[in-house]
Amino acid sequence: MTPIDEQVPIVLALASHDPSGCTGIQADIETCASLGCHCTSVITALCARDTRDVKDIRSIPTSFLIEQVRAVLEDLPVKAVKLGFLGQVSHVEAIHTILQDYPHLPVVLEPVTQLGDGPAAKAGALRDATKSLLLPLSTLATPDLVEAYELAQQGDTLDACAQEILEYGGEYTLITGSRRTQTHHENRLYNKKGLVREYRWERLNVLSHGGGATLSASISAYLAHGLRLLDAVEQGQNFTWHALAASRRLGMGHSIPNRLFWADRNQSGNRGPGGGC
């Protein structure tokens, strides 16, 4: 039997399936592959959606979700976990239980609790479960500005929101789109001591969908490679910016990030995402 190849970092990604390829599990797979990782993909929900909006969502039965995750973790040497949309509260409860058996694994949480125009009550229940069960286990949470205020409803400033999120027990939170101007947008990284670093990126004149999934997946991939968290956060943003800059409008709605942008540039002698950005 061929020995196990331990040189390829493995990321366990949980997310919905977006058939348009904008976001969800396809974003995770493409991002991890682009960054030299193997993505073990666990489907949490099936979506009927196009590049504009969500038509319908069907959650995977919780027992089958558990079976998928256990099958991967008991077989492959996973180096990092990326959590995307979980379709119901029982999913959150199950993942909380499983992750407690693997406390050494870094967990990147993309706190998506609603896809499309789903019932507000269901999104609220998912949000509460995410706050109490998943945030405490997270190495990094990556909410955008809207998600940050939803997670921290008592916060009256961005700094207060970040601290309220971190009070649940996670190590870091990266709030994206914390400030926007006509030329730039900013992301802010916090830990329990407060603001760690601000990142300033040139604003792109393109309307893409899937940036949040790309960001959380790329940070997970860099963590799987063994980078320190601050380095993984910076490199993940860099990768995401370039993927968004190279977005392609393939349908009648939003553009789709090109997570293999560096492959298109190879003909010009450029290197991959690790060194060519």
Short mmCIF file of C-alpha atoms in Angstrom, two decimals:
data_model
loop_
_atom_site.label_atom_id
_atom_site.label_comp_id
_atom_site.label_asym_id
_atom_site.label_seq_id
_atom_site.Cartn_x
_atom_site.Cartn_y
_atom_site.Cartn_z
CA MET A 1 0.00 0.00 0.00
CA THR A 2 1.25 3.49 -0.86
CA PRO A 3 2.16 5.50 2.28
CA ILE A 4 -0.07 8.44 3.24
CA ASP A 5 1.11 11.69 1.68
CA GLU A 6 1.40 14.11 4.60
CA GLN A 7 2.76 16.92 2.41
CA VAL A 8 -0.69 17.97 1.14
CA PRO A 9 -2.57 20.01 3.79
CA ILE A 10 -6.19 18.95 4.20
CA VAL A 11 -9.03 21.37 4.95
CA LEU A 12 -12.41 20.13 6.14
CA ALA A 13 -15.02 22.53 4.75
CA LEU A 14 -18.71 22.57 5.63
CA ALA A 15 -21.03 24.67 3.50
CA SER A 16 -24.10 24.68 1.30
CA HIS A 17 -23.96 23.68 -2.36
CA ASP A 18 -24.42 26.65 -4.69
CA PRO A 19 -24.96 25.32 -8.22
CA SER A 20 -24.00 28.69 -9.75
CA GLY A 21 -20.49 28.32 -8.31
CA CYS A 22 -20.44 31.79 -6.75
CA THR A 23 -20.14 30.74 -3.14
CA GLY A 24 -20.70 27.76 -0.87
CA ILE A 25 -18.76 24.54 -1.08
CA GLN A 26 -17.51 25.15 -4.64
CA ALA A 27 -15.83 28.35 -3.45
CA ASP A 28 -14.13 26.35 -0.70
CA ILE A 29 -12.96 23.61 -3.07
CA GLU A 30 -11.63 26.02 -5.70
CA THR A 31 -9.86 28.18 -3.11
CA CYS A 32 -8.21 25.27 -1.33
CA ALA A 33 -7.11 23.69 -4.60
CA SER A 34 -5.72 27.00 -5.82
CA LEU A 35 -3.67 27.29 -2.62
CA GLY A 36 -2.27 23.78 -2.74
CA CYS A 37 -4.63 22.12 -0.26
CA HIS A 38 -6.98 19.18 -0.52
CA CYS A 39 -10.54 20.15 0.43
CA THR A 40 -12.75 17.51 2.02
CA SER A 41 -16.19 18.93 1.33
CA VAL A 42 -19.22 18.33 3.54
CA ILE A 43 -22.57 19.49 2.17
CA THR A 44 -24.90 21.08 4.73
CA ALA A 45 -27.70 22.18 2.39
CA LEU A 46 -28.67 22.02 -1.27
CA CYS A 47 -29.58 25.34 -2.86
CA ALA A 48 -31.50 26.19 -5.97
CA ARG A 49 -29.90 29.50 -6.89
CA ASP A 50 -28.44 31.42 -9.76
CA THR A 51 -25.98 34.32 -9.89
CA ARG A 52 -28.71 36.68 -8.67
CA ASP A 53 -30.51 35.08 -5.74
CA VAL A 54 -31.61 31.96 -3.87
CA LYS A 55 -34.74 30.18 -5.08
CA ASP A 56 -34.95 27.37 -2.52
CA ILE A 57 -32.89 25.61 0.17
CA ARG A 58 -33.07 22.01 1.38
CA SER A 59 -31.05 21.17 4.49
CA ILE A 60 -29.23 17.84 4.74
CA PRO A 61 -30.55 15.56 7.54
CA THR A 62 -28.45 16.05 10.66
CA SER A 63 -27.66 12.36 11.03
CA PHE A 64 -26.19 12.33 7.51
CA LEU A 65 -24.22 15.53 8.19
CA ILE A 66 -22.66 13.84 11.23
CA GLU A 67 -21.86 10.77 9.16
CA GLN A 68 -20.09 12.89 6.53
CA VAL A 69 -17.96 14.77 9.06
CA ARG A 70 -17.03 11.72 11.14
CA ALA A 71 -16.07 9.79 8.00
CA VAL A 72 -13.55 12.48 7.05
CA LEU A 73 -12.10 13.14 10.50
CA GLU A 74 -11.62 9.45 11.27
CA ASP A 75 -9.77 8.82 8.01
CA LEU A 76 -7.79 11.89 6.91
CA PRO A 77 -5.26 14.06 8.81
CA VAL A 78 -7.24 17.30 8.67
CA LYS A 79 -5.19 20.44 9.37
CA ALA A 80 -7.93 23.08 9.51
CA VAL A 81 -11.74 23.37 9.58
CA LYS A 82 -13.78 25.95 7.70
CA LEU A 83 -17.42 26.41 8.72
CA GLY A 84 -19.85 28.07 6.34
CA PHE A 85 -23.65 27.96 6.25
CA LEU A 86 -25.24 25.36 8.51
CA GLY A 87 -28.84 24.75 7.59
CA GLN A 88 -30.45 24.27 11.00
CA VAL A 89 -29.83 24.49 14.73
CA SER A 90 -29.33 20.74 15.01
CA HIS A 91 -26.42 21.08 12.55
CA VAL A 92 -24.78 23.63 14.82
CA GLU A 93 -25.30 21.42 17.85
CA ALA A 94 -23.81 18.41 16.07
CA ILE A 95 -20.73 20.27 14.85
CA HIS A 96 -20.21 21.75 18.32
CA THR A 97 -20.14 18.23 19.77
CA ILE A 98 -17.79 16.87 17.11
CA LEU A 99 -15.30 19.75 17.25
CA GLN A 100 -14.85 19.29 20.98
CA ASP A 101 -13.17 15.98 20.14
CA TYR A 102 -10.58 17.86 18.00
CA PRO A 103 -9.50 20.87 20.09
CA HIS A 104 -6.13 21.09 18.29
CA LEU A 105 -7.69 21.99 14.91
CA PRO A 106 -7.91 25.67 13.92
CA VAL A 107 -11.50 26.60 13.08
CA VAL A 108 -12.41 29.47 10.73
CA LEU A 109 -16.05 30.44 11.08
CA GLU A 110 -17.88 32.29 8.32
CA PRO A 111 -21.00 33.18 10.34
CA VAL A 112 -23.64 32.96 7.61
CA THR A 113 -27.02 32.29 9.22
CA GLN A 114 -29.35 33.14 6.33
CA LEU A 115 -29.27 32.57 2.58
CA GLY A 116 -31.66 34.65 0.54
CA ASP A 117 -34.97 35.75 2.04
CA GLY A 118 -35.51 32.88 4.45
CA PRO A 119 -37.67 33.10 7.59
CA ALA A 120 -36.29 35.65 10.07
CA ALA A 121 -37.16 33.43 13.03
CA LYS A 122 -35.07 30.56 11.65
CA ALA A 123 -32.13 32.89 10.98
CA GLY A 124 -32.42 34.24 14.52
CA ALA A 125 -32.33 30.76 16.02
CA LEU A 126 -29.31 29.84 13.89
CA ARG A 127 -27.58 33.06 14.90
CA ASP A 128 -28.16 32.38 18.60
CA ALA A 129 -26.89 28.82 18.27
CA THR A 130 -23.84 30.02 16.33
CA LYS A 131 -23.01 32.56 19.02
CA SER A 132 -23.31 30.17 21.94
CA LEU A 133 -21.91 26.98 20.37
CA LEU A 134 -19.58 27.82 17.48
CA LEU A 135 -18.00 31.17 18.33
CA PRO A 136 -16.43 29.70 21.50
CA LEU A 137 -14.69 27.04 19.39
CA SER A 138 -13.49 29.39 16.65
CA THR A 139 -9.91 30.39 16.05
CA LEU A 140 -11.17 33.15 13.77
CA ALA A 141 -14.63 34.44 12.87
CA THR A 142 -14.97 36.42 9.62
CA PRO A 143 -18.24 38.42 9.73
CA ASP A 144 -18.85 41.28 7.36
CA LEU A 145 -20.15 44.54 8.80
CA VAL A 146 -23.81 43.50 8.67
CA GLU A 147 -23.12 40.09 10.23
CA ALA A 148 -21.03 41.69 12.98
CA TYR A 149 -23.92 43.89 14.08
CA GLU A 150 -26.29 40.93 13.89
CA LEU A 151 -24.03 38.84 16.12
CA ALA A 152 -23.46 41.70 18.57
CA GLN A 153 -26.79 43.46 18.83
CA GLN A 154 -25.79 45.39 21.94
CA GLY A 155 -22.75 46.97 20.31
CA ASP A 156 -23.12 50.64 19.41
CA THR A 157 -19.68 50.91 17.76
CA LEU A 158 -17.64 48.52 15.66
CA ASP A 159 -15.10 48.07 18.46
CA ALA A 160 -17.90 47.25 20.89
CA CYS A 161 -19.35 44.73 18.42
CA ALA A 162 -16.00 43.00 18.11
CA GLN A 163 -15.58 42.73 21.86
CA GLU A 164 -19.12 41.39 22.29
CA ILE A 165 -18.44 38.74 19.64
CA LEU A 166 -15.17 37.77 21.33
CA GLU A 167 -16.84 37.51 24.73
CA TYR A 168 -18.36 34.26 23.50
CA GLY A 169 -14.91 32.72 23.61
CA GLY A 170 -13.35 32.86 20.13
CA GLU A 171 -9.74 33.91 19.70
CA TYR A 172 -9.99 36.48 16.87
CA THR A 173 -12.59 38.14 14.69
CA LEU A 174 -11.96 39.80 11.33
CA ILE A 175 -14.71 42.28 10.46
CA THR A 176 -14.70 42.95 6.74
CA GLY A 177 -15.95 46.15 5.15
CA SER A 178 -15.54 47.97 8.46
CA ARG A 179 -15.09 51.23 6.57
CA ARG A 180 -15.61 52.11 2.92
CA THR A 181 -14.61 55.11 0.86
CA GLN A 182 -14.84 55.75 -2.86
CA THR A 183 -11.33 54.38 -3.31
CA HIS A 184 -10.70 51.90 -0.47
CA HIS A 185 -12.32 49.54 1.99
CA GLU A 186 -10.96 48.44 5.35
CA ASN A 187 -11.04 45.24 7.37
CA ARG A 188 -10.28 45.10 11.10
CA LEU A 189 -8.80 42.22 13.07
CA TYR A 190 -9.57 42.02 16.80
CA ASN A 191 -8.72 39.82 19.74
CA LYS A 192 -9.80 40.10 23.36
CA LYS A 193 -7.29 42.90 23.96
CA GLY A 194 -8.85 45.04 21.25
CA LEU A 195 -7.91 46.07 17.73
CA VAL A 196 -4.92 44.10 16.45
CA ARG A 197 -4.59 45.50 12.95
CA GLU A 198 -6.38 47.41 10.20
CA TYR A 199 -6.08 46.36 6.58
CA ARG A 200 -6.71 48.79 3.73
CA TRP A 201 -7.52 47.49 0.24
CA GLU A 202 -8.22 49.25 -3.02
CA ARG A 203 -11.94 49.24 -3.77
CA LEU A 204 -12.84 47.24 -6.87
CA ASN A 205 -15.32 48.40 -9.47
CA VAL A 206 -16.94 44.98 -9.83
CA LEU A 207 -20.06 43.47 -8.25
CA SER A 208 -19.10 39.94 -7.21
CA HIS A 209 -20.70 37.35 -4.96
CA GLY A 210 -18.68 34.84 -2.94
CA GLY A 211 -15.98 37.03 -1.45
CA GLY A 212 -16.78 36.00 2.12
CA ALA A 213 -16.52 32.30 1.33
CA THR A 214 -13.29 32.86 -0.59
CA LEU A 215 -11.78 34.80 2.29
CA SER A 216 -12.62 32.29 5.01
CA ALA A 217 -11.53 29.36 2.84
CA SER A 218 -8.22 30.98 1.89
CA ILE A 219 -7.38 31.78 5.51
CA SER A 220 -8.22 28.16 6.39
CA ALA A 221 -5.89 26.95 3.63
CA TYR A 222 -3.02 29.11 4.83
CA LEU A 223 -3.56 27.88 8.40
CA ALA A 224 -3.49 24.31 7.08
CA HIS A 225 -0.11 25.12 5.54
CA GLY A 226 1.10 26.06 9.02
CA LEU A 227 1.13 29.87 8.79
CA ARG A 228 0.67 31.93 11.93
CA LEU A 229 -2.82 33.35 12.19
CA LEU A 230 -1.81 36.96 11.46
CA ASP A 231 0.09 35.86 8.38
CA ALA A 232 -2.79 33.65 7.25
CA VAL A 233 -5.24 36.54 7.66
CA GLU A 234 -3.12 38.89 5.59
CA GLN A 235 -2.38 36.35 2.87
CA GLY A 236 -6.05 35.29 2.76
CA GLN A 237 -7.15 38.87 2.15
CA ASN A 238 -4.52 39.28 -0.53
CA PHE A 239 -5.68 36.13 -2.31
CA THR A 240 -9.33 37.17 -2.05
CA TRP A 241 -8.66 40.66 -3.41
CA HIS A 242 -6.98 39.21 -6.49
CA ALA A 243 -9.74 36.62 -6.98
CA LEU A 244 -12.36 39.38 -6.83
CA ALA A 245 -10.34 41.64 -9.12
CA ALA A 246 -10.31 38.84 -11.69
CA SER A 247 -14.06 38.14 -11.34
CA ARG A 248 -15.94 37.08 -14.44
CA ARG A 249 -19.58 37.78 -15.30
CA LEU A 250 -20.72 34.37 -16.46
CA GLY A 251 -24.45 34.74 -15.88
CA MET A 252 -27.06 37.49 -15.75
CA GLY A 253 -26.40 38.42 -12.11
CA HIS A 254 -23.30 38.90 -9.98
CA SER A 255 -19.82 38.21 -11.24
CA ILE A 256 -18.03 35.11 -9.92
CA PRO A 257 -14.60 35.37 -8.27
CA ASN A 258 -11.84 33.76 -10.31
CA ARG A 259 -10.07 31.73 -7.63
CA LEU A 260 -7.60 30.41 -10.20
CA PHE A 261 -6.64 33.89 -11.38
CA TRP A 262 -2.95 33.08 -11.21
CA ALA A 263 -3.35 30.24 -13.72
CA ASP A 264 -4.63 32.71 -16.31
CA ARG A 265 -1.53 34.83 -15.69
CA ASN A 266 0.99 31.98 -15.94
CA GLN A 267 1.41 32.58 -19.66
CA SER A 268 3.01 35.89 -18.71
CA GLY A 269 5.49 34.14 -16.44
CA ASN A 270 3.78 34.95 -13.15
CA ARG A 271 3.83 32.58 -10.24
CA GLY A 272 0.95 31.16 -8.24
CA PRO A 273 -0.91 32.91 -5.39
CA GLY A 274 1.80 32.25 -2.82
CA GLY A 275 4.32 34.51 -4.48
CA GLY A 276 2.76 36.27 -7.43
CA CYS A 277 0.44 38.59 -5.51
#
